[in-house]
CSV table of C-alpha atoms and ligand atoms in Angstrom, one decimal:
chain,number,residue,atom,x,y,z
A,18,MET,CA,-0.3,0.1,-0.1
A,19,ALA,CA,1.0,3.5,-1.3
A,20,LEU,CA,2.2,5.3,1.6
A,21,THR,CA,0.2,8.5,2.3
A,22,ILE,CA,0.9,12.1,3.4
A,23,LEU,CA,-2.8,13.7,4.8
A,24,VAL,CA,-3.1,17.3,4.4
A,25,THR,CA,-5.6,19.4,6.8
A,26,GLY,CA,-7.1,22.4,5.3
A,27,GLY,CA,-6.0,20.7,1.8
A,28,ARG,CA,-9.2,22.3,-0.1
A,29,GLY,CA,-8.4,25.7,1.9
A,30,PHE,CA,-6.0,28.7,0.1
A,31,PHE,CA,-2.5,27.0,1.4
A,32,GLY,CA,-3.4,23.6,2.2
A,33,ARG,CA,-4.6,23.3,-1.5
A,34,ARG,CA,-0.8,24.8,-2.7
A,35,ILE,CA,0.7,22.1,0.2
A,36,VAL,CA,-1.3,19.2,-1.5
A,37,GLU,CA,-0.2,20.2,-5.3
A,38,ALA,CA,3.8,20.7,-4.5
A,39,LEU,CA,3.6,17.2,-2.4
A,40,ARG,CA,2.4,16.0,-5.3
A,41,ALA,CA,4.5,17.5,-7.5
A,42,HIS,CA,7.5,15.7,-5.3
A,43,GLY,CA,5.6,12.6,-5.8
A,44,HIS,CA,4.2,12.1,-2.6
A,45,GLU,CA,0.7,10.1,-2.3
A,46,VAL,CA,-1.5,12.8,-0.7
A,47,ALA,CA,-5.2,12.6,0.8
A,48,ALA,CA,-7.1,16.0,1.3
A,49,PRO,CA,-10.5,15.0,2.9
A,50,GLY,CA,-12.9,17.7,3.8
A,51,ARG,CA,-16.0,18.2,5.8
A,52,PRO,CA,-18.7,16.7,5.8
A,53,GLU,CA,-16.2,13.9,6.2
A,54,PHE,CA,-13.0,14.8,8.0
A,55,ASP,CA,-14.7,18.1,10.5
A,56,LEU,CA,-11.8,19.0,12.7
A,57,LEU,CA,-14.5,20.5,15.1
A,58,ASP,CA,-16.0,16.7,15.4
A,59,PRO,CA,-13.7,14.5,17.0
A,60,VAL,CA,-15.9,11.2,15.8
A,61,SER,CA,-15.4,12.3,12.3
A,62,VAL,CA,-11.6,13.0,12.5
A,63,ALA,CA,-10.7,9.9,14.3
A,64,ARG,CA,-12.9,7.6,11.6
A,65,THR,CA,-11.4,9.3,8.8
A,66,LEU,CA,-7.9,8.7,9.9
A,67,LYS,CA,-8.4,5.2,10.6
A,68,VAL,CA,-9.4,4.6,7.2
A,69,VAL,CA,-6.6,7.1,5.5
A,70,ARG,CA,-3.7,6.0,7.6
A,71,PRO,CA,-1.2,8.4,6.9
A,72,HIS,CA,2.3,8.1,7.8
A,73,THR,CA,2.1,11.9,7.9
A,74,VAL,CA,-0.4,14.5,8.8
A,75,VAL,CA,0.5,18.2,7.8
A,76,HIS,CA,-1.6,20.4,9.8
A,77,SER,CA,-2.9,23.1,7.6
A,78,ALA,CA,-6.0,24.2,8.7
A,79,ALA,CA,-7.3,27.0,10.9
A,80,TYR,CA,-9.8,29.7,11.4
A,81,TYR,CA,-7.3,32.4,10.7
A,82,GLY,CA,-8.0,35.9,8.7
A,83,GLY,CA,-6.1,39.2,8.6
A,84,LEU,CA,-6.2,42.1,11.6
A,85,GLY,CA,-9.4,42.6,11.0
A,86,ILE,CA,-10.8,39.3,12.1
A,87,CYS,CA,-8.2,38.7,14.6
A,88,VAL,CA,-9.3,41.7,16.4
A,89,ALA,CA,-12.9,41.4,15.8
A,90,GLU,CA,-12.9,37.4,16.3
A,91,PRO,CA,-10.6,36.3,19.3
A,92,ALA,CA,-13.0,34.0,20.8
A,93,ARG,CA,-13.5,32.0,18.1
A,94,ILE,CA,-9.8,31.9,17.1
A,95,PHE,CA,-8.7,30.5,19.9
A,96,HIS,CA,-11.6,28.0,20.4
A,97,ASP,CA,-11.8,26.4,17.2
A,98,ASN,CA,-8.0,26.5,16.6
A,99,VAL,CA,-7.4,24.9,19.6
A,100,LEU,CA,-10.2,22.1,19.3
A,101,MET,CA,-8.6,21.1,15.6
A,102,ALA,CA,-5.5,20.6,17.1
A,103,ALA,CA,-6.5,18.6,20.3
A,104,HIS,CA,-9.1,16.1,17.8
A,105,LEU,CA,-6.6,15.5,15.1
A,106,LEU,CA,-3.5,15.0,17.6
A,107,ASP,CA,-6.1,12.4,19.3
A,108,GLY,CA,-7.4,11.2,16.4
A,109,MET,CA,-3.7,10.4,14.7
A,110,ALA,CA,-2.7,8.6,18.3
A,111,ALA,CA,-5.8,6.3,17.9
A,112,ALA,CA,-5.0,5.3,14.2
A,113,GLY,CA,-1.6,4.6,15.2
A,114,SER,CA,-0.1,5.1,11.7
A,115,VAL,CA,1.1,8.0,12.1
A,116,LYS,CA,5.2,8.6,12.1
A,117,ARG,CA,5.5,12.6,11.1
A,118,PHE,CA,3.6,15.4,12.3
A,119,VAL,CA,3.8,19.1,10.6
A,120,SER,CA,2.3,21.7,12.6
A,121,ILE,CA,2.1,24.6,9.9
A,122,GLY,CA,2.8,27.7,12.2
A,123,SER,CA,3.1,31.6,11.6
A,124,ALA,CA,5.0,34.5,12.0
A,125,CYS,CA,2.4,35.8,14.0
A,126,ALA,CA,3.4,33.0,16.9
A,127,TYR,CA,6.7,35.1,17.5
A,128,PRO,CA,6.4,38.0,20.3
A,129,GLY,CA,5.2,41.1,19.5
A,130,ALA,CA,8.2,43.2,20.1
A,131,VAL,CA,11.5,41.7,18.3
A,132,ALA,CA,14.3,44.2,17.0
A,133,GLY,CA,15.3,43.1,13.4
A,134,ASP,CA,14.6,40.4,11.9
A,135,MET,CA,12.6,37.5,13.8
A,136,ASN,CA,14.7,34.7,14.2
A,137,GLU,CA,14.3,30.8,15.8
A,138,SER,CA,15.8,31.7,18.4
A,139,ASP,CA,13.2,34.6,19.3
A,140,PHE,CA,10.4,32.0,19.3
A,141,TRP,CA,9.6,32.0,23.3
A,142,ALA,CA,11.2,35.2,24.0
A,143,GLY,CA,8.4,37.2,24.9
A,144,ALA,CA,4.8,38.2,24.9
A,145,LEU,CA,2.9,38.3,21.4
A,146,HIS,CA,1.4,41.2,20.3
A,147,PRO,CA,-2.3,42.5,21.6
A,148,SER,CA,-3.6,42.5,18.1
A,149,VAL,CA,-2.5,38.8,17.0
A,150,GLU,CA,-2.7,37.1,20.7
A,151,ALA,CA,-5.3,34.5,20.1
A,152,TYR,CA,-4.1,33.2,16.9
A,153,GLY,CA,-0.5,33.7,17.6
A,154,PHE,CA,-0.6,31.2,20.7
A,155,THR,CA,-2.4,28.7,19.2
A,156,LYS,CA,-0.2,27.7,17.1
A,157,LYS,CA,2.0,27.8,20.4
A,158,VAL,CA,-0.4,25.3,21.9
A,159,GLN,CA,-0.6,23.5,18.7
A,160,LEU,CA,3.1,22.9,18.9
A,161,VAL,CA,3.7,22.1,22.4
A,162,GLY,CA,0.8,19.6,21.9
A,163,ALA,CA,2.6,18.4,19.2
A,164,ARG,CA,5.5,17.7,20.7
A,165,ALA,CA,3.6,15.9,23.8
A,166,TYR,CA,1.8,13.7,21.8
A,167,ALA,CA,5.5,12.9,19.5
A,168,ARG,CA,6.9,12.3,22.8
A,169,GLN,CA,4.3,10.1,24.0
A,170,HIS,CA,3.5,8.6,20.4
A,171,GLY,CA,7.1,8.6,19.3
A,172,TRP,CA,6.8,10.7,16.1
A,173,THR,CA,8.8,13.2,14.2
A,174,VAL,CA,7.0,16.8,14.7
A,175,GLN,CA,8.4,19.5,11.9
A,176,CYS,CA,7.4,23.4,12.4
A,177,PRO,CA,7.5,25.8,9.6
A,178,GLN,CA,6.7,28.9,10.4
A,179,ILE,CA,5.6,30.4,7.4
A,180,THR,CA,5.4,34.6,7.4
A,181,ASN,CA,2.3,36.8,5.5
A,182,LEU,CA,1.2,34.2,2.6
A,183,TYR,CA,-0.8,35.9,-0.4
A,184,GLY,CA,-1.5,34.3,-3.6
A,185,GLU,CA,-4.5,32.5,-6.0
A,186,HIS,CA,-7.9,31.5,-4.1
A,187,ASP,CA,-6.8,33.6,-0.8
A,188,VAL,CA,-10.0,35.4,0.7
A,189,PHE,CA,-10.2,38.5,-0.9
A,190,THR,CA,-13.2,40.2,1.3
A,191,GLU,CA,-12.3,43.1,3.1
A,192,TYR,CA,-13.6,41.9,7.1
A,193,ARG,CA,-11.3,38.7,6.5
A,194,SER,CA,-8.5,39.0,4.0
A,195,HIS,CA,-5.0,40.0,4.8
A,196,VAL,CA,-3.4,42.9,3.3
A,197,ALA,CA,-2.2,42.0,0.3
A,198,ALA,CA,-5.5,40.4,-1.2
A,199,ALA,CA,-7.4,43.4,0.9
A,200,LEU,CA,-5.4,45.6,-1.1
A,201,ILE,CA,-6.0,43.6,-4.4
A,202,LYS,CA,-9.6,43.5,-4.7
A,203,LYS,CA,-9.6,47.6,-3.5
A,204,PHE,CA,-7.5,48.3,-6.4
A,205,ALA,CA,-8.8,46.0,-8.7
A,206,ASP,CA,-12.3,47.0,-8.2
A,207,ALA,CA,-11.7,50.3,-8.2
A,208,LYS,CA,-9.8,50.4,-11.5
A,209,LEU,CA,-12.6,48.6,-13.0
A,210,GLU,CA,-15.3,51.1,-11.3
A,211,HIS,CA,-13.0,54.2,-12.1
A,212,LYS,CA,-13.3,55.3,-8.9
A,213,PRO,CA,-10.8,57.6,-8.0
A,214,GLU,CA,-9.2,57.0,-4.9
A,215,VAL,CA,-8.3,53.9,-3.0
A,216,VAL,CA,-8.6,53.8,1.0
A,217,CYS,CA,-6.4,51.9,3.0
A,218,TRP,CA,-6.3,50.7,7.0
A,219,GLY,CA,-3.4,52.2,8.9
A,220,THR,CA,-0.5,54.6,8.1
A,221,GLY,CA,1.2,52.4,5.8
A,222,ALA,CA,4.2,52.6,7.7
A,223,PRO,CA,4.2,48.7,9.4
A,224,VAL,CA,6.4,46.5,7.5
A,225,ARG,CA,5.3,42.9,6.5
A,226,GLU,CA,7.1,40.5,4.2
A,227,PHE,CA,4.8,38.8,1.4
A,228,LEU,CA,5.5,35.0,0.4
A,229,TYR,CA,3.7,33.6,-2.4
A,230,SER,CA,1.7,30.6,-1.5
A,231,GLY,CA,3.2,28.2,-3.6
A,232,ASP,CA,6.7,29.1,-3.0
A,233,ALA,CA,5.7,28.4,0.6
A,234,ALA,CA,4.2,25.4,-0.1
A,235,GLU,CA,7.5,24.3,-1.9
A,236,GLY,CA,9.2,25.1,1.2
A,237,VAL,CA,7.1,22.9,3.1
A,238,ALA,CA,7.6,19.9,0.9
A,239,ARG,CA,11.3,20.1,0.6
A,240,LEU,CA,11.3,20.5,4.6
A,241,LEU,CA,9.4,17.2,4.6
A,242,GLU,CA,12.5,15.6,2.8
A,243,THR,CA,14.5,16.4,5.5
A,244,ASP,CA,14.5,15.2,9.2
A,245,TYR,CA,14.6,18.8,10.6
A,246,ALA,CA,12.8,19.1,13.6
A,247,GLU,CA,13.1,22.1,15.1
A,248,PRO,CA,11.3,25.4,14.2
A,249,LEU,CA,11.9,26.7,10.9
A,250,ASN,CA,11.3,30.3,9.4
A,251,ILE,CA,9.8,30.2,5.8
A,252,GLY,CA,9.5,33.4,4.2
A,253,THR,CA,12.0,35.8,1.9
A,254,GLY,CA,13.5,38.0,4.3
A,255,ILE,CA,12.6,40.9,2.5
A,256,GLY,CA,10.3,43.5,4.6
A,257,THR,CA,8.3,45.6,2.6
A,258,SER,CA,5.8,48.5,4.0
A,259,ILE,CA,2.4,48.6,4.1
A,260,LYS,CA,2.5,52.2,1.6
A,261,GLU,CA,5.2,50.1,-0.7
A,262,LEU,CA,2.9,47.3,-1.1
A,263,SER,CA,0.0,49.7,-2.0
A,264,GLU,CA,2.2,50.9,-4.7
A,265,VAL,CA,3.4,48.1,-5.7
A,266,THR,CA,-0.3,47.1,-6.2
A,267,ALA,CA,-1.7,50.1,-7.7
A,268,ARG,CA,0.8,49.5,-10.4
A,269,VAL,CA,0.3,46.1,-11.2
A,270,THR,CA,-3.7,46.5,-11.1
A,271,GLY,CA,-3.4,49.6,-13.4
A,272,PHE,CA,-5.1,52.0,-10.9
A,273,GLU,CA,-3.7,55.9,-11.3
A,274,GLY,CA,-5.9,57.7,-8.4
A,275,ARG,CA,-5.5,58.6,-5.0
A,276,ILE,CA,-4.3,56.2,-2.3
A,277,VAL,CA,-5.8,57.6,1.5
A,278,TRP,CA,-4.7,56.1,4.6
A,279,ASP,CA,-7.5,55.7,7.1
A,280,THR,CA,-5.7,55.9,10.6
A,281,SER,CA,-8.7,55.0,12.6
A,282,LYS,CA,-7.7,51.7,11.3
A,283,PRO,CA,-5.1,49.8,13.5
A,284,ASP,CA,-1.6,49.3,12.4
A,285,GLY,CA,-0.9,45.8,14.0
A,286,VAL,CA,2.8,45.1,14.3
A,287,LEU,CA,4.9,47.6,13.5
A,288,ARG,CA,7.3,45.1,12.2
A,289,LYS,CA,7.2,41.5,11.1
A,290,VAL,CA,9.8,40.2,9.0
A,291,LEU,CA,11.4,36.6,9.2
A,292,ASP,CA,15.3,35.9,9.5
A,293,VAL,CA,15.9,33.3,6.9
A,294,SER,CA,19.2,32.4,7.1
A,295,ARG,CA,18.4,28.7,8.2
A,296,MET,CA,15.9,28.1,5.9
A,297,LYS,CA,19.0,28.9,3.1
A,298,GLN,CA,21.1,26.5,5.2
A,299,ILE,CA,18.4,23.6,5.6
A,300,LEU,CA,16.3,23.0,2.5
A,301,ASN,CA,19.7,24.7,0.4
A,302,TRP,CA,16.5,27.1,-1.2
A,303,GLN,CA,14.5,30.5,-1.6
A,304,PRO,CA,11.6,31.4,-2.8
A,305,PRO,CA,12.0,31.9,-6.5
A,306,THR,CA,8.4,34.9,-7.0
A,307,SER,CA,9.4,37.9,-6.4
A,308,LEU,CA,6.3,40.2,-5.2
A,309,GLU,CA,5.5,42.0,-8.3
A,310,ALA,CA,5.5,38.6,-10.4
A,311,GLY,CA,3.2,37.0,-7.4
A,312,LEU,CA,1.1,39.7,-6.5
A,313,LYS,CA,0.5,39.9,-11.4
A,314,LYS,CA,-0.4,36.3,-10.7
A,315,THR,CA,-3.0,36.8,-8.0
A,316,VAL,CA,-4.5,40.3,-9.3
A,317,ASP,CA,-5.4,38.0,-12.7
A,318,TRP,CA,-6.2,35.0,-11.0
A,319,TYR,CA,-9.0,37.2,-8.7
A,320,LEU,CA,-9.9,39.1,-11.9
A,321,ALA,CA,-10.7,36.0,-14.0
A,322,ASN,CA,-12.5,34.3,-10.6
A,323,LYS,CA,-13.9,37.3,-9.2
A,324,GLU,CA,-17.0,36.6,-8.8
A,325,ALA,CA,-16.3,33.3,-6.6
A,326,ALA,CA,-13.5,35.2,-5.1
A,327,ASP,CA,-15.7,37.6,-3.5
A,328,ALA,CA,-18.6,35.7,-3.0
A,329,ARG,CA,-15.5,33.8,-0.3
A,330,THR,CA,-16.1,35.8,2.8
B,406,GDP,P1,-1.3,41.3,10.4
B,406,GDP,O1,0.4,41.0,9.7
B,406,GDP,O2,-1.2,40.0,11.3
B,406,GDP,O3,-1.1,42.4,10.5
B,406,GDP,O4,-2.6,41.1,9.3
B,406,GDP,P2,-3.0,41.7,8.0
B,406,GDP,O5,-2.0,41.1,6.7
B,406,GDP,O6,-4.6,42.1,8.0
B,406,GDP,O7,-2.2,43.5,8.0
B,406,GDP,C1,-0.8,44.0,7.8
B,406,GDP,C2,-1.2,45.4,7.9
B,406,GDP,O8,-1.4,45.9,7.0
B,406,GDP,C3,-1.4,46.3,9.0
B,406,GDP,O9,-1.1,47.3,9.3
B,406,GDP,C4,-3.0,46.9,8.5
B,406,GDP,O10,-2.7,48.4,9.2
B,406,GDP,C5,-2.3,46.8,7.0
B,406,GDP,N1,-3.2,47.2,5.7
B,406,GDP,C6,-3.8,48.6,5.0
B,406,GDP,N2,-4.7,48.1,4.5
B,406,GDP,C7,-5.5,47.2,4.7
B,406,GDP,C8,-6.8,46.5,4.7
B,406,GDP,O11,-7.5,46.7,3.7
B,406,GDP,N3,-6.7,45.3,5.1
B,406,GDP,C9,-6.3,44.8,5.9
B,406,GDP,N4,-6.3,43.3,6.7
B,406,GDP,N5,-5.1,45.1,6.5
B,406,GDP,C10,-4.8,46.6,5.9
């Protein structure tokens, strides 16, 4: 029987890219979804894991979103993500087939006040930024849980810490989207509707790192080919201010109007950029897609799939 990798959230924005990348690397991949595999229902989780009998589980599913949803729904973010991880780890232990668990982590799990780029050694060094405390902390809970189960059941745990993602199939609506998708929709719609201005949140000063989802998935697939079991940052290591992002997005969408900053909206963390030196060394790789090229692909996809993309909340 072929050895199967099970990807949770394998039909979602990032999970689907992980599935593609793993298949391109020659793996047999299962990506069950609801209702037969509902991570909030421990019975369905245990049942599906017993049927699939994966040797590796990649946990990409999460209830998450951009700064807007992190501020508006921290309780649901905490509840759903902690329960999904607990049900999954229990189901994996009961299935008895699992040898490796890949806990997809996030740059949001880093302390909120790291000076400079965030190195793996900073991971436990301080309090999270209040704007993303619930989401970031669920990624820490997931990692601690994974290590506990791994110790008891003899698994290997791998923990890629992924920076801000963007790409096709993202959520573009203002309430849930991350900034790159939010700005793509705002600028592309303004261009289509001949609007004179686009309103962006905050001051434009915060700095973020933007990683194309297909590149992030390739990084995860490469990590699986190693036995590296410590947290590993996956990013570009390149900081871009939100103001610069707005200018590149305006260029890529062809918007030539005014950009206005709504400072009543939050800025969030001032700087979030990963130190990717360990990634380059361990994976012998770095993400090939430039911000402009990745945004162009995403804008093209958004325009070609606008109706379905706008309906996704
Ligand atoms: P974060 O990285 O967890 O803070 O989440 P986001 O990707 O949602 O936001 C990053 C930054 O983009 C923040 O400084 C926001 O103020 C800024 N930003 C500017 N315009 C927007 C927008 O329309 N939506 C979102 N989500 N962020 C925006």
